[in-house]
């Protein structure tokens, strides 16, 4: 494909994205599956253009005075030989006089929300989260994220996996905080990791370092009875199983059988045999053999959230979030926390986590829970950490790209008296 044809396809993808809520990476895979004429180099170049538009959407729209896909594409490639790209044929139609005039116009000063690439309506909440660090954090959230791996200690040690990855040509390094983490930089051959024999043998899983830290902060020990509530595809259940040395009982629950389905294969690959799975409330999976009356010593709740902490990986999420959706998520989070309380044994711990940086999903939800549930008190998660503590760990744990070099993440402990 010519550069112009690639640009035209990027515009078509941006137009089609307006009618889907699929994650961008998944949508791109589906798009190219039905367009086999696009070679691997074409797919890579087109995908990068689409991702770059999502990372820079506010500034590009400011340049052109429009957030229409064509306008965003014009602003993206402005400064080069734009007439060669916008020349018709297999590429976009030639620039109009109005578009040329807009490009030639001196742009107005940008407000902070445009420079920071976040929705204007979210500015107050983000200032609550970061204060005078807001712009530094928002700029960090515009970068491409590395690929973090969690070494599966049921099968291997970090030093051995790290050495093997380097031997295979990956630019792998130990993560600075998680003792079981490995980091591959952006563009470091990460696409081949899922095809690696090391992955097939279950020696590692894909998991951001902040999520690894949260799993370790839960303090899971061999022999415990653990509930992974809202388990999704089971990444936290697998991390907890490794921390528990595959001894004890983990029940992974999710009300969507489709979300939970990948866990069976993942657990088999990891050698985690003590994980049970269910998408239903009640029944044998909930006790009484392992968990009398459905009560657990540890309930890990990685709650559905806005995903603001994952904007490096899913930049489209920042433009899909609405005030109404955020309020709906808060109701879901409150309901799940109350459900977690019902399943927590006396003296047990709820580990509440989100991949959000917003206080309204994090500390506000914890405060509201404690007001509703007088039988719980805050737990100091730092007590479960061994070694040099990561930044953001002080009672609860708050991570962000600029502070910890990870995705944005939150974790708090709630102890039943």
Coordinates of C-alpha atoms in Angstrom, one line a residue:
X1 CA 0.0 0.0 0.0
X2 CA 1.2 3.5 -0.7
X3 CA 1.5 6.0 2.2
X4 CA -1.6 7.8 0.9
X5 CA -3.6 4.5 0.9
X6 CA -2.5 3.8 4.4
X7 CA -3.7 7.2 5.5
X8 CA -7.0 6.7 3.9
X9 CA -7.5 3.4 5.7
X10 CA -6.6 5.1 9.0
X11 CA -9.3 7.7 8.3
X12 CA -11.8 4.9 7.6
X13 CA -10.9 3.1 10.9
X14 CA -11.3 6.3 12.8
X15 CA -14.8 6.8 11.3
X16 CA -15.8 3.2 12.1
X17 CA -14.6 3.5 15.7
X18 CA -17.4 5.9 16.4
X19 CA -19.9 3.0 16.2
X20 CA -18.0 0.5 18.5
X21 CA -17.1 0.2 22.1
X22 CA -14.5 -2.5 21.4
X23 CA -10.9 -1.8 22.7
X24 CA -8.9 -0.3 19.9
X25 CA -6.3 -3.1 19.6
X26 CA -9.1 -5.7 19.3
X27 CA -11.0 -3.6 16.8
X28 CA -7.9 -3.3 14.7
X29 CA -7.3 -7.0 14.6
X30 CA -10.9 -7.5 13.5
X31 CA -10.6 -4.8 10.9
X32 CA -7.5 -6.2 9.3
X33 CA -8.8 -9.8 9.4
X34 CA -11.3 -8.9 6.7
X35 CA -8.7 -6.9 4.7
X36 CA -6.0 -9.4 3.9
X37 CA -4.5 -7.2 1.2
X38 CA -2.9 -5.1 3.9
X39 CA 0.5 -6.6 4.6
X40 CA 2.2 -6.7 8.0
X41 CA 4.1 -3.4 7.4
X42 CA 0.9 -1.7 6.3
X43 CA -1.0 -3.0 9.3
X44 CA 1.7 -1.8 11.7
X45 CA 1.9 1.7 10.1
X46 CA -1.9 2.2 9.9
X47 CA -2.3 1.0 13.5
X48 CA 0.4 3.4 14.7
X49 CA -1.4 6.3 13.0
X50 CA -4.7 5.4 14.6
X51 CA -3.1 5.1 18.0
X52 CA -1.3 8.4 17.6
X53 CA -4.5 10.1 16.7
X54 CA -6.1 8.8 19.9
X55 CA -3.1 9.9 22.0
X56 CA -3.1 13.4 20.5
X57 CA -6.7 13.9 19.7
X58 CA -7.4 17.1 21.6
X59 CA -4.3 18.9 20.1
X60 CA -5.0 17.6 16.6
X61 CA -8.6 18.8 16.8
X62 CA -7.4 22.2 18.1
X63 CA -5.2 22.6 15.1
X64 CA -8.0 22.0 12.6
X65 CA -10.9 23.3 14.6
X66 CA -12.6 19.9 14.2
X67 CA -12.4 16.4 15.6
X68 CA -13.7 14.8 12.4
X69 CA -11.5 11.8 11.4
X70 CA -10.3 13.5 8.2
X71 CA -9.5 16.7 10.1
X72 CA -7.5 14.7 12.7
X73 CA -5.6 13.0 9.9
X74 CA -4.7 16.2 8.2
X75 CA -3.3 17.7 11.5
X76 CA -1.4 14.4 12.1
X77 CA 0.6 14.6 8.9
X78 CA 0.8 18.4 8.6
X79 CA 4.3 19.7 8.0
X80 CA 5.3 17.0 5.5
X81 CA 4.4 16.6 1.8
X82 CA 0.8 16.8 2.5
X83 CA -0.3 17.2 -1.1
X84 CA 1.3 13.8 -1.9
X85 CA -0.9 12.2 0.7
X86 CA -4.1 14.1 0.0
X87 CA -4.2 13.6 -3.8
X88 CA -7.2 11.4 -4.4
X89 CA -7.0 8.0 -6.1
X90 CA -6.4 5.4 -3.4
X91 CA -5.7 8.1 -0.9
X92 CA -7.8 10.9 0.7
X93 CA -9.4 13.5 -1.5
X94 CA -7.3 16.7 -2.1
X95 CA -7.4 19.4 0.6
X96 CA -10.1 22.0 0.3
X97 CA -9.4 25.7 0.4
X98 CA -11.0 25.8 3.9
X99 CA -8.7 23.1 5.1
X100 CA -5.7 24.8 3.7
X101 CA -6.7 28.0 5.4
X102 CA -7.2 26.3 8.7
X103 CA -3.7 24.8 8.5
X104 CA -2.2 28.2 7.7
X105 CA -4.0 29.9 10.6
X106 CA -2.0 30.6 13.8
X107 CA -3.6 28.4 16.4
X108 CA -5.0 29.9 19.6
X109 CA -3.4 29.1 23.0
X110 CA -4.4 25.6 24.2
X111 CA -6.1 25.1 27.6
X112 CA -4.6 22.6 30.0
X113 CA -7.1 19.8 29.1
X114 CA -5.9 19.9 25.5
X115 CA -2.2 19.9 26.3
X116 CA -2.9 17.1 28.8
X117 CA -5.1 15.1 26.4
X118 CA -8.0 14.5 28.9
X119 CA -11.7 15.4 28.8
X120 CA -12.4 18.9 29.9
X121 CA -15.2 17.8 32.2
X122 CA -12.7 15.5 34.1
X123 CA -10.3 18.3 35.0
X124 CA -11.5 18.9 38.6
X125 CA -11.3 15.2 39.4
X126 CA -7.9 14.8 38.0
X127 CA -6.7 17.8 40.0
X128 CA -8.0 16.1 43.1
X129 CA -5.9 13.1 42.2
X130 CA -2.6 14.9 41.3
X131 CA -2.7 18.5 42.4
X132 CA 0.2 20.4 40.9
X133 CA 1.6 17.2 39.4
X134 CA -1.4 17.0 37.0
X135 CA 0.3 18.0 33.8
X136 CA 3.4 15.8 34.4
X137 CA 1.1 12.8 35.0
X138 CA -1.1 13.5 31.9
X139 CA 2.0 13.8 29.7
X140 CA 3.3 10.5 31.1
X141 CA -0.1 8.9 30.2
X142 CA 0.4 9.9 26.6
X143 CA 3.6 7.8 26.2
X144 CA 3.5 4.2 24.8
X145 CA 3.5 1.7 27.7
X146 CA 6.1 -1.0 28.1
X147 CA 5.1 -4.7 28.3
X148 CA 5.3 -6.0 31.8
X149 CA 5.5 -9.7 32.6
X150 CA 4.8 -11.6 35.8
X151 CA 7.1 -14.5 36.3
X152 CA 5.1 -17.6 37.4
X153 CA 7.0 -18.8 40.4
X154 CA 5.2 -22.1 40.3
X155 CA 7.4 -22.9 37.3
X156 CA 10.4 -20.7 37.2
X157 CA 12.4 -18.0 38.9
X158 CA 12.8 -14.4 37.7
X159 CA 16.5 -14.7 37.0
X160 CA 16.1 -17.8 34.8
X161 CA 13.2 -16.3 32.8
X162 CA 15.1 -13.0 32.4
X163 CA 18.2 -14.8 31.1
X164 CA 16.1 -16.9 28.7
X165 CA 14.3 -13.9 27.3
X166 CA 17.6 -12.0 26.7
X167 CA 18.9 -15.1 25.0
X168 CA 15.9 -15.0 22.7
X169 CA 16.7 -11.4 21.8
X170 CA 14.2 -9.5 24.0
X171 CA 15.4 -6.3 25.6
X172 CA 14.2 -7.5 29.0
X173 CA 15.0 -6.0 32.4
X174 CA 13.8 -6.6 35.9
X175 CA 11.0 -4.3 37.1
X176 CA 12.1 -1.9 39.8
X177 CA 9.4 -2.8 42.4
X178 CA 7.8 -6.1 41.8
X179 CA 10.2 -9.0 42.7
X180 CA 8.5 -11.2 40.1
X181 CA 8.3 -8.7 37.3
X182 CA 10.1 -8.3 33.9
X183 CA 9.7 -5.3 31.6
X184 CA 10.1 -5.2 27.8
X185 CA 10.3 -1.6 26.4
X186 CA 7.9 -0.4 23.8
X187 CA 8.9 -1.8 20.4
X188 CA 11.2 -4.3 22.0
X189 CA 9.8 -7.3 20.1
X190 CA 6.9 -7.7 22.4
X191 CA 4.5 -9.0 19.8
X192 CA 6.5 -12.2 19.6
X193 CA 6.2 -12.8 23.4
X194 CA 2.9 -14.6 23.2
X195 CA 4.5 -17.0 20.6
X196 CA 7.5 -17.7 22.8
X197 CA 8.0 -21.2 24.1
X198 CA 8.6 -19.7 27.5
X199 CA 5.0 -18.4 27.5
X200 CA 3.7 -21.7 26.2
X201 CA 5.4 -23.5 29.1
X202 CA 3.7 -21.2 31.6
X203 CA 6.8 -19.4 32.9
X204 CA 5.2 -16.0 32.7
X205 CA 2.0 -14.1 32.3
X206 CA 1.3 -10.6 30.9
X207 CA 0.6 -8.2 33.8
X208 CA 1.5 -4.6 34.5
X209 CA 3.8 -4.1 37.5
X210 CA 1.2 -2.1 39.4
X211 CA -1.2 -5.0 39.3
X212 CA 1.6 -7.4 40.4
X213 CA 2.3 -5.1 43.4
X214 CA -1.4 -5.0 44.3
X215 CA -1.6 -8.9 44.2
X216 CA 1.4 -9.0 46.5
X217 CA -0.1 -6.4 48.9
X218 CA -3.1 -8.8 49.4
X219 CA -0.8 -10.9 51.7
X220 CA -2.1 -14.2 50.3
X221 CA -0.5 -17.2 52.0
X222 CA -0.4 -21.0 51.4
X223 CA -3.5 -22.7 52.8
X224 CA -5.8 -19.7 52.7
X225 CA -9.4 -19.6 51.3
X226 CA -9.5 -16.7 48.8
X227 CA -12.3 -15.2 46.6
X228 CA -11.4 -13.4 43.4
X229 CA -14.6 -11.4 43.0
X230 CA -15.1 -9.9 39.5
X231 CA -12.2 -12.1 38.3
X232 CA -12.5 -11.5 34.6
X233 CA -10.0 -13.6 32.7
X234 CA -8.2 -14.5 36.0
X235 CA -4.9 -12.6 36.0
X236 CA -5.2 -11.8 39.7
X237 CA -6.2 -15.3 40.6
X238 CA -3.1 -16.7 38.8
X239 CA -0.9 -14.2 40.7
X240 CA -2.5 -15.2 44.0
X241 CA -2.1 -18.9 43.2
X242 CA 1.6 -18.3 42.7
X243 CA 1.9 -16.4 46.0
X244 CA 0.1 -19.2 47.8
X245 CA 2.5 -21.8 46.3
X246 CA -0.6 -23.6 44.8
X247 CA -1.7 -24.6 48.3
X248 CA -5.2 -23.6 49.5
X249 CA -8.3 -22.7 47.7
X250 CA -9.1 -19.8 45.3
X251 CA -12.6 -19.3 43.9
X252 CA -12.6 -17.1 40.8
X253 CA -16.1 -15.6 40.3
X254 CA -17.3 -13.4 37.4
X255 CA -20.9 -13.0 36.4
X256 CA -19.8 -13.3 32.7
X257 CA -18.9 -16.8 31.7
X258 CA -17.3 -15.4 28.5
X259 CA -15.0 -13.2 30.5
X260 CA -14.1 -16.1 32.8
X261 CA -13.6 -18.7 30.0
X262 CA -9.9 -18.0 29.3
X263 CA -8.9 -18.8 32.9
X264 CA -9.2 -22.6 32.5
X265 CA -6.5 -22.7 29.8
X266 CA -4.4 -20.1 31.6
X267 CA -4.5 -22.0 34.9
X268 CA -3.6 -25.3 33.2
X269 CA -0.6 -23.6 31.5
X270 CA 0.5 -22.0 34.8
X271 CA 0.1 -25.3 36.8
X272 CA -2.3 -23.6 39.2
X273 CA -4.5 -26.5 40.2
X274 CA -6.2 -24.9 43.2
X275 CA -8.4 -22.4 41.3
X276 CA -12.1 -23.2 41.0
X277 CA -14.3 -21.1 38.7
X278 CA -17.9 -20.1 38.6
X279 CA -20.2 -17.5 37.1
X280 CA -23.1 -18.3 39.5
X281 CA -23.9 -17.2 43.0
X282 CA -24.3 -20.0 45.4
X283 CA -23.8 -23.7 44.9
X284 CA -21.1 -26.2 45.8
X285 CA -18.3 -23.9 44.5
X286 CA -19.0 -21.5 47.4
X287 CA -18.6 -24.0 50.2
X288 CA -19.0 -25.5 52.7
X289 CA -16.1 -27.9 52.2
X290 CA -13.4 -25.2 51.6
X291 CA -15.2 -22.0 52.6
X292 CA -17.8 -22.5 55.3
X293 CA -20.9 -20.5 54.5
X294 CA -19.2 -18.8 51.6
X295 CA -16.8 -16.9 53.9
X296 CA -13.2 -16.2 52.8
X297 CA -10.1 -15.1 54.5
X298 CA -9.2 -12.8 51.6
X299 CA -11.5 -11.3 49.0
X300 CA -9.7 -9.7 46.1
X301 CA -12.0 -7.2 44.3
X302 CA -10.4 -5.7 41.2
X303 CA -13.5 -3.7 40.4
X304 CA -14.8 -2.6 37.0
X305 CA -13.7 1.0 36.5
X306 CA -13.1 3.9 34.1
X307 CA -9.6 2.5 33.1
X308 CA -8.1 6.0 33.4
X309 CA -4.9 4.3 34.6
X310 CA -4.6 2.4 31.3
X311 CA -4.7 5.4 29.0
X312 CA -1.2 4.6 27.7
X313 CA -2.4 1.3 26.5
X314 CA -6.0 2.2 25.6
X315 CA -5.9 5.9 24.6
X316 CA -9.4 5.8 23.2
X317 CA -10.8 5.3 26.7
X318 CA -10.2 8.9 27.6
X319 CA -12.6 10.0 24.9
X320 CA -15.3 7.4 25.6
X321 CA -15.8 8.1 29.3
X322 CA -18.8 10.2 30.2
X323 CA -20.1 11.6 33.5
X324 CA -23.0 9.2 33.3
X325 CA -20.8 6.2 32.8
X326 CA -18.6 7.2 35.7
X327 CA -21.6 7.5 38.0
X328 CA -22.8 4.1 36.8
X329 CA -19.4 2.6 37.6
X330 CA -19.5 4.1 41.1
X331 CA -22.8 2.3 41.7
X332 CA -21.3 -1.0 40.5
X333 CA -18.2 -0.5 42.7
X334 CA -20.3 0.1 45.8
X335 CA -22.5 -2.9 45.1
X336 CA -19.4 -5.2 44.6
X337 CA -17.8 -3.9 47.8
X338 CA -21.0 -4.7 49.7
X339 CA -21.0 -8.2 48.1
X340 CA -17.3 -8.6 49.1
X341 CA -18.3 -7.8 52.7
X342 CA -20.9 -10.6 52.7
X343 CA -18.2 -13.1 51.8
X344 CA -15.4 -11.9 54.2
X345 CA -14.8 -14.1 57.2
X346 CA -14.2 -12.5 60.7
X347 CA -10.7 -11.1 60.7
X348 CA -10.5 -11.4 56.9
X349 CA -9.4 -8.8 54.4
X350 CA -10.9 -7.2 51.3
X351 CA -8.3 -5.9 48.9
X352 CA -10.2 -3.3 46.8
X353 CA -8.4 -2.4 43.5
X354 CA -9.0 -0.4 40.4
X355 CA -7.0 0.5 37.3
X356 CA -8.2 4.1 37.8
X357 CA -6.5 7.2 39.0
X358 CA -9.7 9.0 40.0
X359 CA -10.4 9.6 43.7
X360 CA -14.2 9.1 43.1
X361 CA -13.5 5.5 42.2
X362 CA -10.8 4.9 44.8
X363 CA -10.6 6.7 48.2
X364 CA -14.2 8.0 47.9
X365 CA -15.5 4.5 47.4
X366 CA -13.5 3.2 50.4
X367 CA -14.8 6.0 52.6
X368 CA -18.4 5.4 51.5
X369 CA -17.9 1.7 52.2
X370 CA -16.6 2.3 55.7
X371 CA -19.5 4.6 56.5
X372 CA -22.0 1.8 55.4
X373 CA -20.1 -1.1 56.9
X374 CA -19.1 -0.3 60.5
X375 CA -17.7 -3.8 61.0
X376 CA -14.7 -3.0 58.8
X377 CA -11.6 -0.8 59.4
X378 CA -8.8 0.3 57.0
X379 CA -5.8 -2.0 56.8
X380 CA -2.3 -0.9 56.3
X381 CA -1.2 -2.6 53.1
X382 CA 2.5 -1.6 53.7
X383 CA 2.6 -4.3 56.4
X384 CA 2.4 -6.9 53.6
X385 CA 5.3 -5.5 51.6
X386 CA 8.8 -6.9 51.9
X387 CA 11.9 -4.9 50.8
X388 CA 12.1 -1.4 49.3
X389 CA 8.6 0.0 49.1
X390 CA 7.4 1.4 45.8
X391 CA 6.3 5.1 45.7
X392 CA 2.7 5.6 46.4
X393 CA 2.5 2.9 49.1
X394 CA 1.4 4.4 52.4
X395 CA -1.5 2.6 54.0
X396 CA -3.2 2.3 50.6
X397 CA -1.4 2.1 47.2
X398 CA -1.6 4.7 44.5
X399 CA 0.4 4.2 41.3
X400 CA 0.8 6.3 38.1
X401 CA 3.2 6.4 35.2
X402 CA 5.1 9.5 36.4
X403 CA 5.3 8.3 40.0
X404 CA 5.9 4.6 39.7
X405 CA 6.6 4.0 36.0
X406 CA 3.5 1.7 35.9
X407 CA -0.1 2.0 34.8
X408 CA -2.3 4.1 37.0
X409 CA -3.6 1.8 39.8
X410 CA -5.2 1.9 43.3
X411 CA -5.4 -0.6 46.1
X412 CA -6.8 -0.4 49.6
X413 CA -7.2 -2.9 52.4
X414 CA -10.4 -3.3 54.5
X415 CA -10.2 -5.6 57.5
X416 CA -13.3 -7.2 59.1
X417 CA -13.2 -6.9 62.9

